[in-house]
Amino acid sequence: MYKSEKTKDEFELIPDGVYEAVASDVKERPSFDGTSVQLEIVWRLVSNNRVFFDHINKDKQFPTDYSHWKVSNILFACGCPDANSTDDLIKSLKGKKAKITMTSQFYDKTGKTYNRITDYSPLKMPVEAVPVGEPKEVKGKDDGAIDVSSDDLPF
């Protein structure tokens, strides 16, 4: 029988930072306490192949939907359109890439520190609008009103 020389049971934390990751698996699963269903996204880091699990609970205000703000952020980061159903959400996210922000968080229940995904962003940020020139001040009569006749309109 083969025995690994690695007997370490604990995972090493990765440094806090932003990492490129792919959503390698997306599925619904029972919550840890078994009282509800949650969405599980398995993120695989591109740089080192490490795997992190992201669990999204149902929204308390809309119990049939997953947390809207979190799902919207993930869809935007992955460049996916809004999903109309959970099946659409799962299909559109699987295999997509995004940047995920990892931070370390201490959990009182276990007394251990774990990595946690705290934010999502697109691989390439959308181009921001850049003003072409300074706006020109347009003045009319003394009250600031401008006379416009129907002849001035393009339609």
JSON list of C-alpha atoms in Angstrom, two decimals:
[
{"chain": "A", "resi": 1, "resn": "MET", "atom": "CA", "xyz": [0.00, 0.00, 0.00]},
{"chain": "A", "resi": 2, "resn": "TYR", "atom": "CA", "xyz": [1.27, 3.47, -0.89]},
{"chain": "A", "resi": 3, "resn": "LYS", "atom": "CA", "xyz": [1.69, 5.95, 1.96]},
{"chain": "A", "resi": 4, "resn": "SER", "atom": "CA", "xyz": [2.17, 9.60, 1.29]},
{"chain": "A", "resi": 5, "resn": "GLU", "atom": "CA", "xyz": [5.00, 11.30, 3.08]},
{"chain": "A", "resi": 6, "resn": "LYS", "atom": "CA", "xyz": [2.70, 14.28, 3.49]},
{"chain": "A", "resi": 7, "resn": "THR", "atom": "CA", "xyz": [0.66, 13.66, 6.61]},
{"chain": "A", "resi": 8, "resn": "LYS", "atom": "CA", "xyz": [-0.35, 17.24, 7.21]},
{"chain": "A", "resi": 9, "resn": "ASP", "atom": "CA", "xyz": [-4.13, 17.42, 7.70]},
{"chain": "A", "resi": 10, "resn": "GLU", "atom": "CA", "xyz": [-4.38, 21.21, 7.76]},
{"chain": "A", "resi": 11, "resn": "PHE", "atom": "CA", "xyz": [-4.38, 23.40, 4.70]},
{"chain": "A", "resi": 12, "resn": "GLU", "atom": "CA", "xyz": [-2.03, 26.31, 4.50]},
{"chain": "A", "resi": 13, "resn": "LEU", "atom": "CA", "xyz": [-3.71, 29.67, 4.16]},
{"chain": "A", "resi": 14, "resn": "ILE", "atom": "CA", "xyz": [-2.98, 31.60, 1.01]},
{"chain": "A", "resi": 15, "resn": "PRO", "atom": "CA", "xyz": [-2.00, 35.25, 1.47]},
{"chain": "A", "resi": 16, "resn": "ASP", "atom": "CA", "xyz": [-4.81, 37.80, 1.40]},
{"chain": "A", "resi": 17, "resn": "GLY", "atom": "CA", "xyz": [-5.13, 39.23, -2.09]},
{"chain": "A", "resi": 18, "resn": "VAL", "atom": "CA", "xyz": [-6.84, 39.12, -5.46]},
{"chain": "A", "resi": 19, "resn": "TYR", "atom": "CA", "xyz": [-6.59, 35.90, -7.48]},
{"chain": "A", "resi": 20, "resn": "GLU", "atom": "CA", "xyz": [-7.77, 34.81, -10.92]},
{"chain": "A", "resi": 21, "resn": "ALA", "atom": "CA", "xyz": [-10.11, 31.86, -10.53]},
{"chain": "A", "resi": 22, "resn": "VAL", "atom": "CA", "xyz": [-12.47, 29.69, -12.57]},
{"chain": "A", "resi": 23, "resn": "ALA", "atom": "CA", "xyz": [-15.88, 28.49, -11.39]},
{"chain": "A", "resi": 24, "resn": "SER", "atom": "CA", "xyz": [-15.12, 24.80, -11.93]},
{"chain": "A", "resi": 25, "resn": "ASP", "atom": "CA", "xyz": [-18.40, 23.55, -10.47]},
{"chain": "A", "resi": 26, "resn": "VAL", "atom": "CA", "xyz": [-21.72, 25.16, -9.58]},
{"chain": "A", "resi": 27, "resn": "LYS", "atom": "CA", "xyz": [-24.57, 23.27, -7.95]},
{"chain": "A", "resi": 28, "resn": "GLU", "atom": "CA", "xyz": [-27.33, 23.36, -5.37]},
{"chain": "A", "resi": 29, "resn": "ARG", "atom": "CA", "xyz": [-26.72, 21.39, -2.19]},
{"chain": "A", "resi": 30, "resn": "PRO", "atom": "CA", "xyz": [-28.19, 21.06, 1.30]},
{"chain": "A", "resi": 31, "resn": "SER", "atom": "CA", "xyz": [-26.89, 23.56, 3.84]},
{"chain": "A", "resi": 32, "resn": "PHE", "atom": "CA", "xyz": [-24.52, 22.28, 6.51]},
{"chain": "A", "resi": 33, "resn": "ASP", "atom": "CA", "xyz": [-27.30, 22.06, 9.10]},
{"chain": "A", "resi": 34, "resn": "GLY", "atom": "CA", "xyz": [-29.70, 20.51, 6.58]},
{"chain": "A", "resi": 35, "resn": "THR", "atom": "CA", "xyz": [-32.41, 23.14, 7.07]},
{"chain": "A", "resi": 36, "resn": "SER", "atom": "CA", "xyz": [-32.18, 24.74, 3.62]},
{"chain": "A", "resi": 37, "resn": "VAL", "atom": "CA", "xyz": [-30.64, 24.56, 0.17]},
{"chain": "A", "resi": 38, "resn": "GLN", "atom": "CA", "xyz": [-27.68, 26.71, -0.84]},
{"chain": "A", "resi": 39, "resn": "LEU", "atom": "CA", "xyz": [-25.78, 27.38, -4.02]},
{"chain": "A", "resi": 40, "resn": "GLU", "atom": "CA", "xyz": [-22.21, 26.10, -3.97]},
{"chain": "A", "resi": 41, "resn": "ILE", "atom": "CA", "xyz": [-19.59, 27.52, -6.32]},
{"chain": "A", "resi": 42, "resn": "VAL", "atom": "CA", "xyz": [-16.24, 25.73, -6.45]},
{"chain": "A", "resi": 43, "resn": "TRP", "atom": "CA", "xyz": [-13.55, 28.26, -7.39]},
{"chain": "A", "resi": 44, "resn": "ARG", "atom": "CA", "xyz": [-10.23, 26.88, -8.63]},
{"chain": "A", "resi": 45, "resn": "LEU", "atom": "CA", "xyz": [-7.32, 29.33, -8.53]},
{"chain": "A", "resi": 46, "resn": "VAL", "atom": "CA", "xyz": [-5.53, 29.59, -11.87]},
{"chain": "A", "resi": 47, "resn": "SER", "atom": "CA", "xyz": [-2.11, 30.25, -10.30]},
{"chain": "A", "resi": 48, "resn": "ASN", "atom": "CA", "xyz": [-1.85, 27.19, -8.07]},
{"chain": "A", "resi": 49, "resn": "ASN", "atom": "CA", "xyz": [-4.93, 25.00, -8.67]},
{"chain": "A", "resi": 50, "resn": "ARG", "atom": "CA", "xyz": [-6.15, 25.42, -5.06]},
{"chain": "A", "resi": 51, "resn": "VAL", "atom": "CA", "xyz": [-9.89, 24.99, -4.57]},
{"chain": "A", "resi": 52, "resn": "PHE", "atom": "CA", "xyz": [-12.19, 27.22, -2.50]},
{"chain": "A", "resi": 53, "resn": "PHE", "atom": "CA", "xyz": [-15.88, 26.75, -1.84]},
{"chain": "A", "resi": 54, "resn": "ASP", "atom": "CA", "xyz": [-18.32, 29.63, -1.92]},
{"chain": "A", "resi": 55, "resn": "HIS", "atom": "CA", "xyz": [-21.78, 29.04, -0.42]},
{"chain": "A", "resi": 56, "resn": "ILE", "atom": "CA", "xyz": [-24.66, 31.37, -1.20]},
{"chain": "A", "resi": 57, "resn": "ASN", "atom": "CA", "xyz": [-27.78, 31.22, 0.94]},
{"chain": "A", "resi": 58, "resn": "LYS", "atom": "CA", "xyz": [-31.32, 32.06, -0.03]},
{"chain": "A", "resi": 59, "resn": "ASP", "atom": "CA", "xyz": [-32.36, 35.68, 0.42]},
{"chain": "A", "resi": 60, "resn": "LYS", "atom": "CA", "xyz": [-34.34, 36.23, 3.65]},
{"chain": "A", "resi": 61, "resn": "GLN", "atom": "CA", "xyz": [-36.71, 38.70, 1.97]},
{"chain": "A", "resi": 62, "resn": "PHE", "atom": "CA", "xyz": [-37.23, 36.48, -1.09]},
{"chain": "A", "resi": 63, "resn": "PRO", "atom": "CA", "xyz": [-36.90, 32.88, 0.13]},
{"chain": "A", "resi": 64, "resn": "THR", "atom": "CA", "xyz": [-37.09, 31.38, -3.36]},
{"chain": "A", "resi": 65, "resn": "ASP", "atom": "CA", "xyz": [-34.07, 33.38, -4.60]},
{"chain": "A", "resi": 66, "resn": "TYR", "atom": "CA", "xyz": [-30.41, 33.34, -3.70]},
{"chain": "A", "resi": 67, "resn": "SER", "atom": "CA", "xyz": [-28.85, 36.48, -2.23]},
{"chain": "A", "resi": 68, "resn": "HIS", "atom": "CA", "xyz": [-29.43, 38.97, -5.05]},
{"chain": "A", "resi": 69, "resn": "TRP", "atom": "CA", "xyz": [-26.46, 41.28, -4.40]},
{"chain": "A", "resi": 70, "resn": "LYS", "atom": "CA", "xyz": [-23.96, 38.42, -4.21]},
{"chain": "A", "resi": 71, "resn": "VAL", "atom": "CA", "xyz": [-25.29, 36.62, -7.30]},
{"chain": "A", "resi": 72, "resn": "SER", "atom": "CA", "xyz": [-25.36, 39.91, -9.25]},
{"chain": "A", "resi": 73, "resn": "ASN", "atom": "CA", "xyz": [-21.75, 40.65, -8.29]},
{"chain": "A", "resi": 74, "resn": "ILE", "atom": "CA", "xyz": [-20.60, 37.19, -9.36]},
{"chain": "A", "resi": 75, "resn": "LEU", "atom": "CA", "xyz": [-22.49, 37.33, -12.67]},
{"chain": "A", "resi": 76, "resn": "PHE", "atom": "CA", "xyz": [-21.01, 40.77, -13.43]},
{"chain": "A", "resi": 77, "resn": "ALA", "atom": "CA", "xyz": [-17.49, 39.62, -12.51]},
{"chain": "A", "resi": 78, "resn": "CYS", "atom": "CA", "xyz": [-17.81, 36.57, -14.78]},
{"chain": "A", "resi": 79, "resn": "GLY", "atom": "CA", "xyz": [-19.27, 38.62, -17.65]},
{"chain": "A", "resi": 80, "resn": "CYS", "atom": "CA", "xyz": [-22.55, 36.68, -17.60]},
{"chain": "A", "resi": 81, "resn": "PRO", "atom": "CA", "xyz": [-26.02, 38.09, -18.24]},
{"chain": "A", "resi": 82, "resn": "ASP", "atom": "CA", "xyz": [-28.60, 38.10, -15.46]},
{"chain": "A", "resi": 83, "resn": "ALA", "atom": "CA", "xyz": [-30.06, 34.66, -14.91]},
{"chain": "A", "resi": 84, "resn": "ASN", "atom": "CA", "xyz": [-33.82, 34.05, -14.85]},
{"chain": "A", "resi": 85, "resn": "SER", "atom": "CA", "xyz": [-33.64, 30.75, -12.96]},
{"chain": "A", "resi": 86, "resn": "THR", "atom": "CA", "xyz": [-31.27, 28.74, -10.83]},
{"chain": "A", "resi": 87, "resn": "ASP", "atom": "CA", "xyz": [-30.64, 26.40, -13.78]},
{"chain": "A", "resi": 88, "resn": "ASP", "atom": "CA", "xyz": [-29.69, 29.42, -15.96]},
{"chain": "A", "resi": 89, "resn": "LEU", "atom": "CA", "xyz": [-27.42, 30.67, -13.19]},
{"chain": "A", "resi": 90, "resn": "ILE", "atom": "CA", "xyz": [-25.63, 27.33, -12.87]},
{"chain": "A", "resi": 91, "resn": "LYS", "atom": "CA", "xyz": [-25.20, 26.94, -16.64]},
{"chain": "A", "resi": 92, "resn": "SER", "atom": "CA", "xyz": [-23.94, 30.48, -17.18]},
{"chain": "A", "resi": 93, "resn": "LEU", "atom": "CA", "xyz": [-21.37, 30.43, -14.34]},
{"chain": "A", "resi": 94, "resn": "LYS", "atom": "CA", "xyz": [-19.80, 27.01, -14.85]},
{"chain": "A", "resi": 95, "resn": "GLY", "atom": "CA", "xyz": [-16.35, 27.39, -16.41]},
{"chain": "A", "resi": 96, "resn": "LYS", "atom": "CA", "xyz": [-16.29, 31.21, -16.23]},
{"chain": "A", "resi": 97, "resn": "LYS", "atom": "CA", "xyz": [-13.34, 33.17, -14.85]},
{"chain": "A", "resi": 98, "resn": "ALA", "atom": "CA", "xyz": [-13.23, 36.13, -12.49]},
{"chain": "A", "resi": 99, "resn": "LYS", "atom": "CA", "xyz": [-10.94, 37.78, -9.98]},
{"chain": "A", "resi": 100, "resn": "ILE", "atom": "CA", "xyz": [-11.78, 36.83, -6.41]},
{"chain": "A", "resi": 101, "resn": "THR", "atom": "CA", "xyz": [-10.58, 38.64, -3.33]},
{"chain": "A", "resi": 102, "resn": "MET", "atom": "CA", "xyz": [-9.41, 36.30, -0.58]},
{"chain": "A", "resi": 103, "resn": "THR", "atom": "CA", "xyz": [-9.08, 37.33, 3.05]},
{"chain": "A", "resi": 104, "resn": "SER", "atom": "CA", "xyz": [-8.29, 35.41, 6.21]},
{"chain": "A", "resi": 105, "resn": "GLN", "atom": "CA", "xyz": [-11.04, 35.13, 8.81]},
{"chain": "A", "resi": 106, "resn": "PHE", "atom": "CA", "xyz": [-10.96, 33.65, 12.31]},
{"chain": "A", "resi": 107, "resn": "TYR", "atom": "CA", "xyz": [-13.97, 31.50, 13.25]},
{"chain": "A", "resi": 108, "resn": "ASP", "atom": "CA", "xyz": [-14.87, 31.28, 16.95]},
{"chain": "A", "resi": 109, "resn": "LYS", "atom": "CA", "xyz": [-16.67, 27.93, 16.57]},
{"chain": "A", "resi": 110, "resn": "THR", "atom": "CA", "xyz": [-13.57, 26.10, 15.38]},
{"chain": "A", "resi": 111, "resn": "GLY", "atom": "CA", "xyz": [-10.87, 28.36, 16.78]},
{"chain": "A", "resi": 112, "resn": "LYS", "atom": "CA", "xyz": [-9.17, 28.34, 13.38]},
{"chain": "A", "resi": 113, "resn": "THR", "atom": "CA", "xyz": [-8.45, 30.87, 10.66]},
{"chain": "A", "resi": 114, "resn": "TYR", "atom": "CA", "xyz": [-9.70, 30.13, 7.14]},
{"chain": "A", "resi": 115, "resn": "ASN", "atom": "CA", "xyz": [-9.51, 31.80, 3.76]},
{"chain": "A", "resi": 116, "resn": "ARG", "atom": "CA", "xyz": [-12.76, 33.45, 2.73]},
{"chain": "A", "resi": 117, "resn": "ILE", "atom": "CA", "xyz": [-13.90, 34.94, -0.57]},
{"chain": "A", "resi": 118, "resn": "THR", "atom": "CA", "xyz": [-14.99, 38.51, 0.12]},
{"chain": "A", "resi": 119, "resn": "ASP", "atom": "CA", "xyz": [-15.32, 40.12, -3.32]},
{"chain": "A", "resi": 120, "resn": "TYR", "atom": "CA", "xyz": [-15.55, 39.42, -7.05]},
{"chain": "A", "resi": 121, "resn": "SER", "atom": "CA", "xyz": [-14.39, 41.52, -10.00]},
{"chain": "A", "resi": 122, "resn": "PRO", "atom": "CA", "xyz": [-14.05, 41.08, -13.77]},
{"chain": "A", "resi": 123, "resn": "LEU", "atom": "CA", "xyz": [-10.74, 39.99, -15.25]},
{"chain": "A", "resi": 124, "resn": "LYS", "atom": "CA", "xyz": [-10.82, 43.16, -17.33]},
{"chain": "A", "resi": 125, "resn": "MET", "atom": "CA", "xyz": [-12.55, 46.17, -15.87]},
{"chain": "A", "resi": 126, "resn": "PRO", "atom": "CA", "xyz": [-14.98, 47.95, -18.20]},
{"chain": "A", "resi": 127, "resn": "VAL", "atom": "CA", "xyz": [-13.62, 51.08, -19.83]},
{"chain": "A", "resi": 128, "resn": "GLU", "atom": "CA", "xyz": [-14.74, 54.19, -18.00]},
{"chain": "A", "resi": 129, "resn": "ALA", "atom": "CA", "xyz": [-16.13, 57.16, -19.90]},
{"chain": "A", "resi": 130, "resn": "VAL", "atom": "CA", "xyz": [-13.53, 59.88, -20.35]},
{"chain": "A", "resi": 131, "resn": "PRO", "atom": "CA", "xyz": [-14.70, 63.41, -21.07]},
{"chain": "A", "resi": 132, "resn": "VAL", "atom": "CA", "xyz": [-13.57, 64.64, -24.48]},
{"chain": "A", "resi": 133, "resn": "GLY", "atom": "CA", "xyz": [-13.46, 68.31, -23.66]},
{"chain": "A", "resi": 134, "resn": "GLU", "atom": "CA", "xyz": [-14.65, 70.91, -21.25]},
{"chain": "A", "resi": 135, "resn": "PRO", "atom": "CA", "xyz": [-18.37, 71.70, -21.42]},
{"chain": "A", "resi": 136, "resn": "LYS", "atom": "CA", "xyz": [-19.11, 75.04, -23.00]},
{"chain": "A", "resi": 137, "resn": "GLU", "atom": "CA", "xyz": [-21.30, 77.49, -21.22]},
{"chain": "A", "resi": 138, "resn": "VAL", "atom": "CA", "xyz": [-24.36, 78.46, -23.22]},
{"chain": "A", "resi": 139, "resn": "LYS", "atom": "CA", "xyz": [-26.16, 81.64, -22.25]},
{"chain": "A", "resi": 140, "resn": "GLY", "atom": "CA", "xyz": [-29.32, 83.12, -23.57]},
{"chain": "A", "resi": 141, "resn": "LYS", "atom": "CA", "xyz": [-31.17, 86.14, -22.30]},
{"chain": "A", "resi": 142, "resn": "ASP", "atom": "CA", "xyz": [-30.43, 87.64, -18.90]},
{"chain": "A", "resi": 143, "resn": "ASP", "atom": "CA", "xyz": [-32.60, 85.01, -17.13]},
{"chain": "A", "resi": 144, "resn": "GLY", "atom": "CA", "xyz": [-30.56, 82.16, -18.59]},
{"chain": "A", "resi": 145, "resn": "ALA", "atom": "CA", "xyz": [-33.35, 80.96, -20.89]},
{"chain": "A", "resi": 146, "resn": "ILE", "atom": "CA", "xyz": [-32.52, 80.08, -24.49]},
{"chain": "A", "resi": 147, "resn": "ASP", "atom": "CA", "xyz": [-34.90, 80.79, -27.36]},
{"chain": "A", "resi": 148, "resn": "VAL", "atom": "CA", "xyz": [-35.43, 77.69, -29.46]},
{"chain": "A", "resi": 149, "resn": "SER", "atom": "CA", "xyz": [-37.75, 77.69, -32.44]},
{"chain": "A", "resi": 150, "resn": "SER", "atom": "CA", "xyz": [-39.05, 74.67, -34.32]},
{"chain": "A", "resi": 151, "resn": "ASP", "atom": "CA", "xyz": [-36.60, 75.57, -37.11]},
{"chain": "A", "resi": 152, "resn": "ASP", "atom": "CA", "xyz": [-33.73, 74.85, -34.70]},
{"chain": "A", "resi": 153, "resn": "LEU", "atom": "CA", "xyz": [-34.85, 71.27, -34.01]},
{"chain": "A", "resi": 154, "resn": "PRO", "atom": "CA", "xyz": [-33.38, 68.48, -36.19]},
{"chain": "A", "resi": 155, "resn": "PHE", "atom": "CA", "xyz": [-36.69, 66.59, -36.50]}
]
